[in-house]
Short mmCIF file of C-alpha atoms in Angstrom, two decimals:
data_model
loop_
_atom_site.label_atom_id
_atom_site.label_comp_id
_atom_site.label_asym_id
_atom_site.label_seq_id
_atom_site.Cartn_x
_atom_site.Cartn_y
_atom_site.Cartn_z
CA PHE A 233 0.00 0.00 0.00
CA ALA A 234 1.18 3.50 -0.77
CA GLY A 235 -1.07 4.86 1.95
CA ARG A 236 -4.66 5.48 2.84
CA SER A 237 -6.43 8.82 2.57
CA ARG A 238 -9.55 9.79 4.49
CA ASP A 239 -11.98 8.06 2.14
CA ARG A 240 -9.84 5.88 -0.12
CA THR A 241 -7.47 2.97 0.08
CA HIS A 242 -4.70 3.20 -2.51
CA ILE A 243 -3.03 0.07 -3.84
CA TYR A 244 -0.24 0.31 -6.41
CA PHE A 245 1.10 -2.36 -8.71
CA SER A 246 3.38 -2.10 -11.73
CA VAL A 247 3.02 -3.51 -15.22
CA ASP A 248 6.01 -3.84 -17.52
CA PRO A 249 5.02 -3.91 -21.21
CA GLY A 250 8.44 -4.91 -22.40
CA GLU A 251 9.75 -3.18 -25.51
CA ILE A 252 6.58 -1.32 -26.45
CA SER A 253 6.67 1.67 -24.11
CA THR A 254 7.29 2.74 -20.56
CA VAL A 255 3.83 2.86 -19.08
CA GLY A 256 4.82 3.25 -15.44
CA ALA A 257 2.52 2.48 -12.54
CA PHE A 258 -1.24 2.02 -12.41
CA GLN A 259 -3.26 3.18 -9.44
CA LEU A 260 -6.01 0.94 -8.07
CA VAL A 261 -8.47 2.94 -5.95
CA LEU A 262 -11.05 1.21 -3.77
CA GLU A 263 -14.02 3.26 -2.60
CA SER A 264 -16.70 1.89 -0.31
CA GLU A 265 -19.59 3.18 1.77
CA ASP A 266 -19.09 0.28 4.17
CA SER A 267 -16.28 1.15 6.59
CA GLU A 268 -16.01 -2.40 7.93
CA LEU A 269 -15.78 -3.81 4.44
CA GLU A 270 -13.11 -1.28 3.52
CA ALA A 271 -11.14 -2.04 6.66
CA ALA A 272 -11.30 -5.75 5.91
CA LEU A 273 -10.14 -5.16 2.35
CA GLU A 274 -7.26 -3.03 3.53
CA LYS A 275 -6.16 -5.76 5.91
CA ALA A 276 -6.49 -8.71 3.58
CA ILE A 277 -5.74 -7.61 0.03
CA THR A 278 -2.23 -8.04 -1.29
CA LEU A 279 -1.35 -7.65 -4.94
CA GLY A 280 1.89 -8.89 -6.47
CA ALA A 281 3.52 -7.65 -9.62
CA GLY A 282 3.52 -10.06 -12.55
CA SER A 283 5.56 -10.09 -15.72
CA PHE A 284 4.78 -11.01 -19.29
CA ASP A 285 6.13 -10.88 -22.80
CA GLY A 286 5.68 -7.33 -24.11
CA ALA A 287 5.49 -8.58 -27.69
CA ASP A 288 2.02 -9.99 -26.96
CA LEU A 289 0.63 -6.79 -25.48
CA ARG A 290 -1.71 -4.20 -26.93
CA GLN A 291 -2.64 -1.69 -24.25
CA SER A 292 -6.11 -0.93 -25.60
CA GLU A 293 -7.07 -4.61 -25.40
CA TRP A 294 -6.47 -5.12 -21.71
CA ASP A 295 -9.36 -6.45 -19.70
CA LEU A 296 -9.44 -6.84 -15.94
CA TRP A 297 -11.82 -9.11 -14.04
CA ILE A 298 -11.86 -9.21 -10.23
CA ARG A 299 -13.99 -11.56 -8.13
CA LEU A 300 -14.58 -10.60 -4.53
CA LEU A 301 -15.56 -12.90 -1.67
CA VAL A 302 -16.08 -10.24 0.97
CA ALA A 303 -16.92 -10.60 4.65
CA GLY A 304 -20.59 -11.42 5.07
CA TYR A 305 -21.28 -12.17 1.42
CA VAL A 306 -20.88 -15.11 -0.93
CA ASP A 307 -19.88 -14.71 -4.57
CA ALA A 308 -19.97 -10.95 -4.79
CA GLU A 309 -19.73 -10.27 -8.51
CA VAL A 310 -17.80 -7.55 -10.29
CA ALA A 311 -18.84 -6.21 -13.69
CA SER A 312 -16.34 -4.05 -15.57
CA ARG A 313 -16.95 -1.10 -17.83
CA PHE A 314 -13.89 -0.65 -20.03
CA ASP A 315 -13.20 2.89 -21.22
CA GLU A 316 -9.99 3.85 -22.96
CA THR A 317 -8.47 6.50 -25.18
CA SER A 318 -5.95 4.43 -27.07
CA GLU A 319 -4.24 7.26 -28.94
CA LYS A 320 -3.01 8.68 -25.63
CA GLY A 321 -2.58 5.46 -23.70
CA VAL A 322 -5.28 6.31 -21.14
CA ILE A 323 -6.87 3.29 -19.49
CA ASN A 324 -9.88 3.61 -17.21
CA VAL A 325 -11.74 0.58 -15.87
CA VAL A 326 -14.70 0.97 -13.51
CA PHE A 327 -16.21 -1.99 -11.64
CA ASP A 328 -19.68 -2.26 -10.11
CA VAL A 329 -19.87 -4.81 -7.31
CA LYS A 330 -23.10 -6.60 -6.36
CA PRO A 331 -23.10 -8.63 -3.11
CA GLY A 332 -24.40 -12.18 -3.04
CA GLU A 333 -26.18 -14.02 -0.23
CA PRO A 334 -24.90 -13.42 3.35
CA CYS A 335 -22.67 -16.04 4.90
CA GLY A 336 -20.84 -16.52 8.14
CA CYS A 337 -17.38 -16.54 6.63
CA ASP A 338 -14.53 -14.60 8.16
CA GLY A 339 -12.07 -12.37 6.43
CA VAL A 340 -11.84 -11.15 2.88
CA GLU A 341 -10.56 -12.98 -0.17
CA LEU A 342 -9.66 -11.39 -3.50
CA GLU A 343 -8.94 -13.23 -6.70
CA GLY A 344 -7.90 -11.44 -9.83
CA LEU A 345 -7.66 -12.21 -13.46
CA ILE A 346 -6.14 -10.00 -16.13
CA ARG A 347 -6.92 -11.17 -19.63
CA VAL A 348 -6.57 -9.98 -23.18
CA ARG A 349 -9.90 -11.20 -24.54
CA ARG A 350 -8.69 -11.76 -28.09
CA GLU A 351 -5.97 -14.19 -27.07
CA ARG A 352 -6.63 -16.65 -24.26
CA ALA A 353 -3.03 -17.82 -24.38
CA MET A 354 -2.00 -14.31 -23.38
CA SER A 355 -3.46 -14.77 -19.91
CA ARG A 356 -0.95 -17.53 -19.16
CA ALA A 357 1.86 -15.09 -19.86
CA LEU A 358 0.50 -12.34 -17.63
CA GLY A 359 2.26 -13.78 -14.61
CA ARG A 360 0.63 -14.12 -11.21
CA LEU A 361 -1.77 -12.50 -8.81
CA VAL A 362 -1.89 -13.02 -5.06
CA LYS A 363 -4.81 -14.46 -3.10
CA ASN A 364 -4.50 -13.95 0.67
CA GLY A 365 -0.74 -13.99 0.43
CA ARG A 366 -0.69 -17.23 -1.59
CA ILE A 367 0.41 -16.94 -5.24
CA ARG A 368 -2.02 -18.46 -7.71
CA SER A 369 -1.39 -18.83 -11.42
CA VAL A 370 -3.68 -16.85 -13.67
CA GLY A 371 -4.05 -19.91 -15.87
CA GLN A 372 -5.70 -21.80 -12.98
CA LEU A 373 -8.50 -19.22 -12.92
CA GLU A 374 -9.35 -19.33 -16.63
CA ASP A 375 -12.08 -21.96 -16.40
CA ARG A 376 -13.84 -20.14 -13.58
CA PHE A 377 -13.94 -16.87 -15.48
CA ALA A 378 -14.51 -18.22 -18.99
CA ASP A 379 -18.23 -17.50 -18.83
CA LEU A 380 -17.61 -13.81 -18.10
CA GLU A 381 -16.05 -13.25 -21.50
CA ALA A 382 -19.37 -13.53 -23.34
CA LEU A 383 -21.02 -10.97 -21.07
CA ASP A 384 -18.89 -8.19 -22.57
CA GLY A 385 -18.59 -6.19 -19.38
CA GLY A 386 -22.32 -6.04 -18.66
CA GLN A 387 -23.94 -6.06 -15.21
CA LEU A 388 -23.69 -9.60 -13.85
CA LEU A 389 -26.30 -9.42 -11.10
CA PRO A 390 -29.46 -7.29 -11.34
CA GLY A 391 -30.84 -4.96 -8.69
CA GLY A 392 -29.48 -3.65 -5.42
CA GLU A 393 -27.09 -0.86 -4.57
CA VAL A 394 -23.41 -0.73 -5.41
CA PRO A 395 -21.50 -0.85 -2.11
CA LEU A 396 -18.03 -0.81 -3.64
CA ARG A 397 -16.44 0.90 -6.61
CA ILE A 398 -12.99 0.03 -7.91
CA GLN A 399 -11.37 2.35 -10.41
CA LEU A 400 -8.15 1.69 -12.29
CA ASP A 401 -6.52 4.89 -13.52
CA GLU A 402 -3.22 5.44 -15.22
CA ALA A 403 -0.64 7.01 -12.96
CA PRO A 404 1.76 9.76 -14.14
CA HIS A 405 4.07 8.50 -16.85
CA SER A 406 5.87 9.33 -20.05
CA LYS A 407 5.70 7.20 -23.17
CA ILE A 408 7.47 7.01 -26.49
CA GLY A 409 6.62 4.60 -29.28
CA PRO A 410 6.45 4.15 -33.06
CA ALA A 411 3.76 5.79 -35.16
CA GLY A 412 3.24 5.51 -38.88
CA ASN A 413 2.13 3.38 -41.80
CA PHE A 414 3.49 1.90 -45.00
CA ASP A 415 1.28 1.07 -47.97
CA ILE A 416 1.95 -0.13 -51.51
CA THR A 417 -0.78 -0.44 -54.15
CA ASN A 418 -0.30 -0.47 -57.93
CA GLY A 419 3.22 0.85 -57.58
CA PHE A 420 2.14 3.77 -55.40
CA ILE A 421 4.33 3.89 -52.31
CA LEU A 422 3.21 5.73 -49.20
CA ALA A 423 5.63 5.47 -46.31
CA GLN A 424 5.23 7.32 -43.04
CA GLY A 425 7.17 6.66 -39.88
CA GLY A 426 8.40 8.48 -36.84
CA PHE A 427 7.68 8.56 -33.15
CA GLU A 428 4.91 9.48 -30.79
CA TRP A 429 5.63 10.91 -27.36
CA SER A 430 3.20 11.74 -24.58
CA VAL A 431 3.62 12.83 -20.98
CA ARG A 432 0.95 12.57 -18.29
CA HIS A 433 1.20 14.19 -14.90
CA LEU A 434 -0.94 15.05 -11.88
CA GLY A 435 -1.49 18.66 -10.93
CA GLY A 436 -4.90 19.54 -9.56
CA GLY A 437 -6.19 16.89 -11.97
CA LEU A 438 -4.82 14.65 -14.67
CA SER A 439 -3.54 16.66 -17.63
CA THR A 440 -1.92 15.37 -20.78
CA PHE A 441 0.79 16.70 -23.03
CA LEU A 442 1.05 14.99 -26.42
CA CYS A 443 3.80 15.39 -28.99
CA ARG A 444 3.53 13.37 -32.20
CA THR A 445 5.81 13.48 -35.23
CA ARG A 446 5.48 11.46 -38.43
CA LEU A 447 7.87 11.58 -41.35
CA GLY A 448 7.49 9.93 -44.74
CA TYR A 449 7.82 10.13 -48.48
CA SER A 450 5.36 9.38 -51.29
CA VAL A 451 6.30 8.12 -54.74
CA LEU A 452 4.07 7.52 -57.78
CA PRO A 453 6.16 6.19 -60.69
CA ASN A 454 5.58 7.23 -64.29
CA LYS A 455 4.67 3.69 -65.35
CA VAL A 456 1.47 3.93 -63.33
CA SER A 457 0.41 7.50 -64.03
CA HIS A 458 0.99 10.14 -66.67
CA PHE A 459 2.57 12.30 -64.00
CA GLU A 460 5.23 12.09 -61.35
CA ASP A 461 3.90 12.60 -57.83
CA HIS A 462 6.54 12.41 -55.17
CA GLY A 463 7.63 14.39 -52.17
CA PRO A 464 7.73 14.50 -48.37
CA LEU A 465 4.72 13.67 -46.23
CA THR A 466 4.95 14.89 -42.65
CA ASP A 467 2.72 15.95 -39.82
CA GLN A 468 3.49 17.25 -36.36
CA ILE A 469 1.07 17.76 -33.48
CA LEU A 470 1.64 19.39 -30.10
CA GLU A 471 -1.38 19.28 -27.78
CA TRP A 472 -2.06 20.01 -24.13
CA GLU A 473 -5.28 18.69 -22.60
CA ILE A 474 -6.44 19.99 -19.22
CA PRO A 475 -9.41 18.60 -17.24
CA ALA A 476 -12.13 21.13 -16.43
CA SER A 477 -14.03 21.03 -13.13
CA VAL A 478 -17.27 22.39 -14.62
CA ALA A 479 -18.64 18.95 -15.56
CA HIS A 480 -17.60 15.32 -15.23
CA GLY A 481 -15.49 14.17 -18.17
CA LEU A 482 -14.97 17.69 -19.55
CA SER A 483 -11.50 18.78 -20.67
CA LEU A 484 -9.97 21.66 -22.61
CA PHE A 485 -7.25 21.32 -25.25
CA VAL A 486 -4.94 23.68 -27.12
CA GLY A 487 -2.27 22.80 -29.65
CA GLY A 488 -0.25 23.56 -32.73
CA LEU A 489 0.30 21.56 -35.89
CA GLY A 490 2.22 21.50 -39.15
CA ALA A 491 2.31 19.31 -42.25
CA THR A 492 3.70 18.85 -45.74
CA ASP A 493 1.71 17.02 -48.40
CA VAL A 494 1.77 15.96 -52.04
CA LYS A 495 -1.37 16.21 -54.15
CA VAL A 496 -1.87 15.93 -57.87
CA GLY A 497 -0.40 19.10 -59.28
CA TYR A 498 1.36 20.62 -56.30
CA HIS A 499 3.30 20.32 -53.06
CA SER A 500 1.99 22.04 -49.96
CA VAL A 501 3.25 23.22 -46.58
CA MET A 502 0.89 23.96 -43.68
CA SER A 503 1.16 25.47 -40.21
CA GLY A 504 -1.71 26.05 -37.82
CA GLY A 505 -3.28 25.56 -34.43
CA ASN A 506 -6.44 24.47 -32.67
CA LEU A 507 -8.27 24.87 -29.40
CA GLY A 508 -11.50 23.52 -27.99
CA MET A 509 -13.10 21.21 -25.47
CA ARG A 510 -13.88 17.50 -25.16
CA TRP A 511 -16.63 15.93 -23.10
CA LYS A 512 -16.90 12.25 -22.20
CA PRO A 513 -20.09 12.02 -20.11
CA THR A 514 -20.17 8.22 -20.01
CA LYS A 515 -18.52 5.12 -21.35
CA GLY A 516 -17.97 5.20 -25.10
CA LEU A 517 -19.65 8.58 -25.64
CA LYS A 518 -17.51 11.54 -26.69
CA PHE A 519 -18.19 15.05 -27.97
CA GLU A 520 -15.65 17.56 -29.23
CA LEU A 521 -16.02 21.20 -30.24
CA GLY A 522 -12.97 23.02 -31.53
CA TYR A 523 -11.68 25.86 -33.65
CA HIS A 524 -9.01 25.07 -36.20
CA VAL A 525 -6.82 27.44 -38.25
CA GLU A 526 -4.39 26.51 -41.04
CA TYR A 527 -2.16 28.56 -43.32
CA TRP A 528 -1.22 26.79 -46.56
CA HIS A 529 1.56 27.57 -49.02
CA TYR A 530 1.41 25.76 -52.37
CA PHE A 531 4.14 24.93 -54.89
CA PRO A 532 2.62 23.95 -58.28
CA PHE A 533 4.27 21.42 -60.56
CA ALA A 534 5.29 22.23 -64.11
CA GLY A 535 3.85 20.90 -67.35
CA GLN A 536 0.49 19.31 -67.94
CA LYS A 537 -0.61 19.39 -64.31
CA ALA A 538 -0.16 23.12 -64.01
CA ARG A 539 -2.07 23.70 -67.24
CA PHE A 540 -4.91 21.51 -66.05
CA LEU A 541 -5.12 23.21 -62.67
CA ALA A 542 -5.09 26.59 -64.39
CA ALA A 543 -8.26 25.56 -66.23
CA PHE A 544 -10.10 25.39 -62.90
CA THR A 545 -8.56 28.24 -60.93
CA ASP A 546 -6.91 31.58 -61.57
CA ASP A 547 -4.54 30.94 -58.66
CA VAL A 548 -1.95 29.19 -60.85
CA ASP A 549 -0.08 31.21 -63.46
CA TRP A 550 1.52 28.47 -65.53
CA GLN A 551 2.60 30.83 -68.34
CA ASP A 552 5.04 32.71 -66.13
CA PRO A 553 8.50 32.66 -67.85
CA ASN A 554 10.08 31.51 -64.58
CA GLY A 555 7.74 28.52 -64.35
CA PRO A 556 4.34 27.93 -62.76
CA ARG A 557 3.69 30.06 -59.73
CA LEU A 558 0.90 30.59 -57.25
CA ARG A 559 -0.72 34.00 -57.14
CA ARG A 560 -1.66 33.69 -53.47
CA ASN A 561 -1.66 31.41 -50.43
CA TYR A 562 -4.61 30.47 -48.24
CA LEU A 563 -5.82 30.95 -44.70
CA LEU A 564 -8.23 28.12 -43.94
CA ASN A 565 -10.22 27.82 -40.75
CA GLN A 566 -13.08 25.83 -39.34
CA PHE A 567 -15.27 25.17 -36.39
CA ARG A 568 -15.23 21.40 -35.94
CA PHE A 569 -17.87 19.36 -34.13
CA LEU A 570 -17.31 15.67 -33.48
CA GLY A 571 -19.71 13.19 -31.91
CA GLU A 572 -18.75 9.58 -31.24
CA LEU A 573 -20.41 6.53 -29.72
CA ASP A 574 -17.97 3.65 -29.30
CA LEU A 575 -19.41 0.37 -28.00
CA ARG A 576 -16.65 -1.91 -29.33
CA ASP A 577 -15.10 -4.48 -27.04
CA ARG A 578 -11.66 -3.16 -27.95
CA THR A 579 -10.15 -0.53 -30.22
CA LEU A 580 -7.73 -2.72 -32.16
CA ASP A 581 -9.20 -5.65 -34.09
CA PRO A 582 -12.66 -5.59 -32.44
CA HIS A 583 -14.64 -8.82 -32.12
CA ARG A 584 -18.04 -7.34 -31.30
CA GLY A 585 -19.65 -3.95 -30.92
CA PHE A 586 -20.52 -0.82 -32.82
CA LEU A 587 -19.00 2.58 -33.53
CA ALA A 588 -20.69 5.70 -34.92
CA ARG A 589 -18.74 8.89 -35.57
CA THR A 590 -19.85 12.10 -37.25
CA THR A 591 -18.02 15.34 -37.98
CA VAL A 592 -19.37 18.68 -39.15
CA ALA A 593 -16.80 21.32 -40.11
CA PRO A 594 -17.95 24.69 -41.50
CA TYR A 595 -15.12 26.55 -43.22
CA GLY A 596 -14.64 30.13 -44.28
CA LEU A 597 -15.98 31.91 -41.20
CA ALA A 598 -12.99 34.24 -41.10
CA GLY A 599 -10.73 33.18 -43.95
CA ASP A 600 -10.69 32.92 -47.72
CA LYS A 601 -13.03 30.07 -48.47
CA PRO A 602 -16.66 29.51 -47.37
CA TRP A 603 -17.70 25.82 -47.36
CA VAL A 604 -18.91 22.99 -45.14
CA ARG A 605 -17.53 19.46 -44.93
CA SER A 606 -19.44 16.69 -43.12
CA THR A 607 -18.74 12.97 -42.68
CA LEU A 608 -20.49 9.96 -41.14
CA ASP A 609 -18.66 6.74 -40.23
CA LEU A 610 -20.58 3.64 -39.09
CA ARG A 611 -18.79 0.40 -38.11
CA GLY A 612 -20.24 -2.84 -36.81
CA TYR A 613 -18.67 -6.09 -35.63
CA VAL A 614 -20.65 -9.33 -35.29
CA PRO A 615 -19.03 -12.40 -33.66
CA LEU A 616 -19.83 -15.49 -35.73
CA THR A 617 -18.17 -17.72 -33.16
CA ARG A 618 -17.07 -17.07 -29.62
CA ARG A 619 -13.55 -16.12 -30.54
CA ASN A 620 -12.20 -16.91 -33.99
CA PHE A 621 -14.61 -15.53 -36.63
CA THR A 622 -15.88 -11.96 -36.96
CA LEU A 623 -18.00 -10.21 -39.58
CA ALA A 624 -16.84 -6.57 -39.80
CA MET A 625 -18.84 -3.96 -41.71
CA ARG A 626 -18.28 -0.30 -42.47
CA LEU A 627 -20.36 2.41 -44.15
CA TYR A 628 -18.71 5.79 -44.73
CA GLY A 629 -20.05 8.89 -46.42
CA GLY A 630 -19.13 12.52 -46.82
CA ILE A 631 -20.51 15.74 -48.28
CA PHE A 632 -18.51 18.81 -49.23
CA ARG A 633 -20.51 21.93 -50.10
CA GLN A 634 -19.00 25.18 -51.31
CA TYR A 635 -20.68 28.59 -51.27
CA GLY A 636 -20.11 31.57 -53.48
CA ASN A 637 -16.99 31.98 -55.60
CA SER A 638 -14.83 29.38 -53.84
CA GLU A 639 -12.32 28.47 -56.51
CA GLY A 640 -8.68 27.75 -55.85
CA LEU A 641 -6.20 25.26 -54.48
CA GLY A 642 -7.38 25.94 -50.95
CA LEU A 643 -10.69 24.47 -51.98
CA HIS A 644 -8.97 21.51 -53.67
CA SER A 645 -7.12 20.51 -50.51
CA ARG A 646 -10.39 20.09 -48.63
CA ARG A 647 -12.26 17.99 -51.16
CA LEU A 648 -13.14 14.31 -50.70
CA PHE A 649 -10.83 11.62 -52.10
CA ILE A 650 -11.18 7.84 -52.29
CA GLY A 651 -9.10 4.85 -53.34
CA GLY A 652 -6.16 3.10 -51.76
CA PRO A 653 -5.26 0.56 -49.07
CA THR A 654 -7.56 2.04 -46.40
CA THR A 655 -10.67 2.81 -48.50
CA VAL A 656 -11.43 0.96 -51.77
CA ARG A 657 -8.61 -1.51 -52.32
CA GLY A 658 -7.55 -2.22 -55.89
CA TRP A 659 -6.88 1.44 -56.68
CA SER A 660 -3.92 3.58 -55.76
CA LYS A 661 -4.28 6.24 -53.10
CA ASP A 662 -6.93 8.86 -54.06
CA ASP A 663 -6.99 7.39 -57.59
CA LEU A 664 -10.66 6.41 -57.83
CA ALA A 665 -11.74 9.55 -59.67
CA ALA A 666 -15.13 11.14 -60.03
CA PRO A 667 -16.84 10.26 -63.33
CA GLY A 668 -17.16 12.88 -66.04
CA PHE A 669 -13.57 13.88 -66.87
CA PRO A 670 -12.76 12.69 -70.40
CA GLY A 671 -9.40 11.75 -71.84
CA ASP A 672 -6.13 12.34 -70.09
CA GLU A 673 -7.66 14.99 -67.87
CA ARG A 674 -9.08 12.19 -65.77
CA ALA A 675 -5.54 11.28 -64.79
CA VAL A 676 -5.54 14.36 -62.56
CA GLN A 677 -7.59 13.65 -59.47
CA LEU A 678 -9.76 16.54 -58.36
CA GLY A 679 -11.61 14.52 -55.75
CA GLY A 680 -15.30 15.20 -55.31
CA ASP A 681 -17.93 16.74 -53.10
CA VAL A 682 -19.96 13.58 -52.43
CA LEU A 683 -18.34 10.36 -51.19
CA LEU A 684 -19.89 6.98 -50.48
CA MET A 685 -18.11 3.75 -49.64
CA SER A 686 -18.75 0.47 -47.87
CA SER A 687 -16.57 -2.45 -46.81
CA VAL A 688 -17.38 -5.93 -45.54
CA GLU A 689 -14.72 -8.24 -44.10
CA LEU A 690 -14.86 -11.82 -42.86
CA ARG A 691 -12.04 -12.17 -40.35
CA ALA A 692 -10.70 -15.52 -39.13
CA ARG A 693 -8.13 -16.10 -36.40
CA PRO A 694 -6.76 -19.64 -36.77
CA HIS A 695 -3.79 -18.65 -34.62
CA ARG A 696 -3.04 -15.71 -32.38
CA SER A 697 -0.12 -14.75 -34.66
CA LEU A 698 -1.93 -15.27 -37.97
CA HIS A 699 -5.25 -13.80 -39.10
CA LEU A 700 -7.03 -14.37 -42.43
CA VAL A 701 -9.45 -11.99 -44.14
CA ALA A 702 -11.78 -11.95 -47.15
CA PHE A 703 -13.21 -8.57 -48.14
CA ALA A 704 -15.45 -6.69 -50.55
CA ASP A 705 -15.17 -2.91 -51.04
CA VAL A 706 -17.33 -0.54 -53.06
CA GLY A 707 -17.20 3.23 -53.36
CA ARG A 708 -16.91 6.38 -55.46
CA VAL A 709 -16.71 10.15 -55.29
CA TRP A 710 -18.86 12.46 -57.40
CA SER A 711 -18.74 16.07 -58.47
CA THR A 712 -22.35 17.20 -58.30
CA PRO A 713 -23.87 19.94 -60.50
CA TYR A 714 -23.26 22.70 -57.96
CA ASP A 715 -19.62 21.72 -57.67
CA ILE A 716 -16.84 22.04 -60.26
CA TYR A 717 -17.12 24.40 -63.21
CA ASN A 718 -14.21 25.50 -65.31
CA LYS A 719 -13.45 29.19 -65.80
CA ASP A 720 -15.85 29.36 -68.76
CA ASN A 721 -18.71 28.14 -66.52
CA GLU A 722 -18.93 24.85 -68.38
CA GLN A 723 -20.18 22.08 -66.15
CA THR A 724 -17.75 19.15 -65.85
CA SER A 725 -19.89 16.78 -63.78
CA ARG A 726 -23.14 14.89 -64.25
CA GLY A 727 -24.26 14.33 -60.67
CA VAL A 728 -24.46 11.34 -58.35
CA ARG A 729 -25.36 7.95 -59.83
CA LEU A 730 -25.13 4.78 -57.77
CA SER A 731 -24.36 2.89 -60.97
CA ASP A 732 -20.96 4.62 -60.88
CA LEU A 733 -19.94 2.73 -57.71
CA GLN A 734 -16.77 0.73 -58.27
CA PRO A 735 -16.41 -2.66 -56.49
CA ALA A 736 -13.31 -4.60 -55.52
CA VAL A 737 -12.93 -7.99 -53.84
CA GLY A 738 -10.00 -9.87 -52.39
CA GLY A 739 -8.39 -11.51 -49.41
CA GLY A 740 -5.16 -11.76 -47.51
CA VAL A 741 -3.31 -12.38 -44.28
CA ARG A 742 -2.68 -10.14 -41.29
CA LEU A 743 0.02 -10.51 -38.68
CA PRO A 744 -0.56 -8.80 -35.31
CA VAL A 745 2.53 -6.98 -34.06
CA PRO A 746 2.98 -4.77 -30.97
CA PHE A 747 2.63 -1.52 -32.94
CA GLY A 748 -0.27 -2.46 -35.23
CA THR A 749 -1.03 -5.01 -37.93
CA VAL A 750 1.03 -6.14 -40.92
CA ARG A 751 -1.32 -6.59 -43.89
CA LEU A 752 -0.64 -8.45 -47.14
CA GLU A 753 -3.70 -8.57 -49.38
CA LEU A 754 -4.65 -9.25 -52.99
CA ALA A 755 -7.40 -7.00 -54.42
CA TYR A 756 -9.23 -7.32 -57.74
CA ARG A 757 -11.13 -4.50 -59.45
CA VAL A 758 -14.39 -6.06 -60.65
CA ARG A 759 -14.75 -3.63 -63.54
CA ASP A 760 -12.73 -0.90 -65.22
CA ASP A 761 -13.62 2.65 -64.20
CA GLY A 762 -12.33 4.11 -67.48
CA ASN A 763 -9.63 6.19 -65.83
CA ALA A 764 -6.69 6.63 -68.21
CA ALA A 765 -4.32 6.96 -65.26
CA ASN A 766 -4.97 3.44 -63.99
CA PRO A 767 -2.82 0.54 -65.23
CA PRO A 768 -4.44 -2.00 -67.57
CA TRP A 769 -4.26 -4.82 -65.02
CA ARG A 770 -7.01 -5.10 -62.42
CA THR A 771 -5.23 -7.09 -59.71
CA SER A 772 -3.32 -5.22 -57.02
CA ILE A 773 -1.09 -6.26 -54.16
CA VAL A 774 -1.74 -4.29 -50.99
CA PHE A 775 0.86 -4.20 -48.24
CA GLY A 776 0.41 -2.09 -45.17
CA LEU A 777 1.32 -1.49 -41.53
CA ALA A 778 -2.00 -0.17 -40.28
CA ASP A 779 -5.46 -1.38 -39.34
CA ILE A 780 -8.27 -0.51 -41.77
CA PHE A 781 -11.26 -0.35 -39.44
#
């Protein structure tokens, strides 16, 4: 014990995740309205530190079950509610305890089981817990707790009051780990790597400082496209999140950001900042309201790309004797609202549950460009068997609406794009173009203002180190009649038609690793979309170091 305050008993135990990160200590806080029960717990409970192989660990998949046999009760049950913010390493587990029938037993017994649900074998590597001073192997408790796995953290016993609450919060720590992805499709190479660093500390509340840096380079060879797209891809984020005492789960954040990007026709450099507030009123429910400002500087390419872009905006002067130049840069800003309901059993490779996320971002309130961009992301996971087969489904849509005279590259950078290893497989990144651009012009991707895509995956786990997947993707972007016109006011789009949706099917293998998932997949485009930029073959090899959904 690290000590006992007036109304809490604090128990500390350490977890070593091996080579993944330095998580530090976790604080186990026991709160009870029953002073005798709390005194008995303080006298009897002893927790020992276990060890395990860090290569098998994913922090966001931890699950903790505790069974209490407390003085005066038999089989008091504990139901966990698992809440985590994986991108910052925050783990919060709350237990509701329901007492069983009274008994005449003396003393207090505590048994614990820590399990990664996805991999039963992991529990044998988690080490040991202590019961009344006697070490008991976690593996010996598996059969007793096997039935809890199917309950998915729900309330085990109905009715009655909750006499005891146990909360597991992350103690102050610093963490550094890898962050990035690597994808290859149709010869397009997107590589991003770097590091992610976060520091958590206590100071009138738990605040978080996050620093994330990703570095990469994109290459699109000539043999795949009529143009050469290559250049650095980077993004940097600095963010400080401070809890607010106005309401439970409310926090404020402020940060800065920067990025470099490569789009069809230009390079870009961005710097900016954001501020806002987040509210997590209950498990899985999150709201965010923020204000976001970006300043973009663009560097157009020479040749055919610059001429094509000049047909849609006056911002590019491609006839300048010194080469194509940009007549101005852009100040882009937005209010951003995010709502999210996450009922998945875990963040990485879910087995059951549901996620709904929506964003609404109105632009142009104080900058150059007035428009609104909205998205809706729905994901569902249905267990076909208890552990090894999952049906995963995703439906994603977006609408981009411009107002007034909103031409320019600033507008282009905010449009909707589709295609690539994380959307519709079988096409290169952002290469599934909107219909209606004839000839070689269709090789230049302008994105669209309406996006619709869906994915279905059948996931099998024959072994904890080898996963199999079969998938079907379908999607498209469209430029609707109120969207793109050239400078002569000639309409270049024909509106949304579901018959334009492009399907792809395939399968592959996935290898779980400590920092994500290694994916090797084969995708087949069911029909040709008529894009002159795409290669004549329809089969693509997709390799990646990132989860899809």
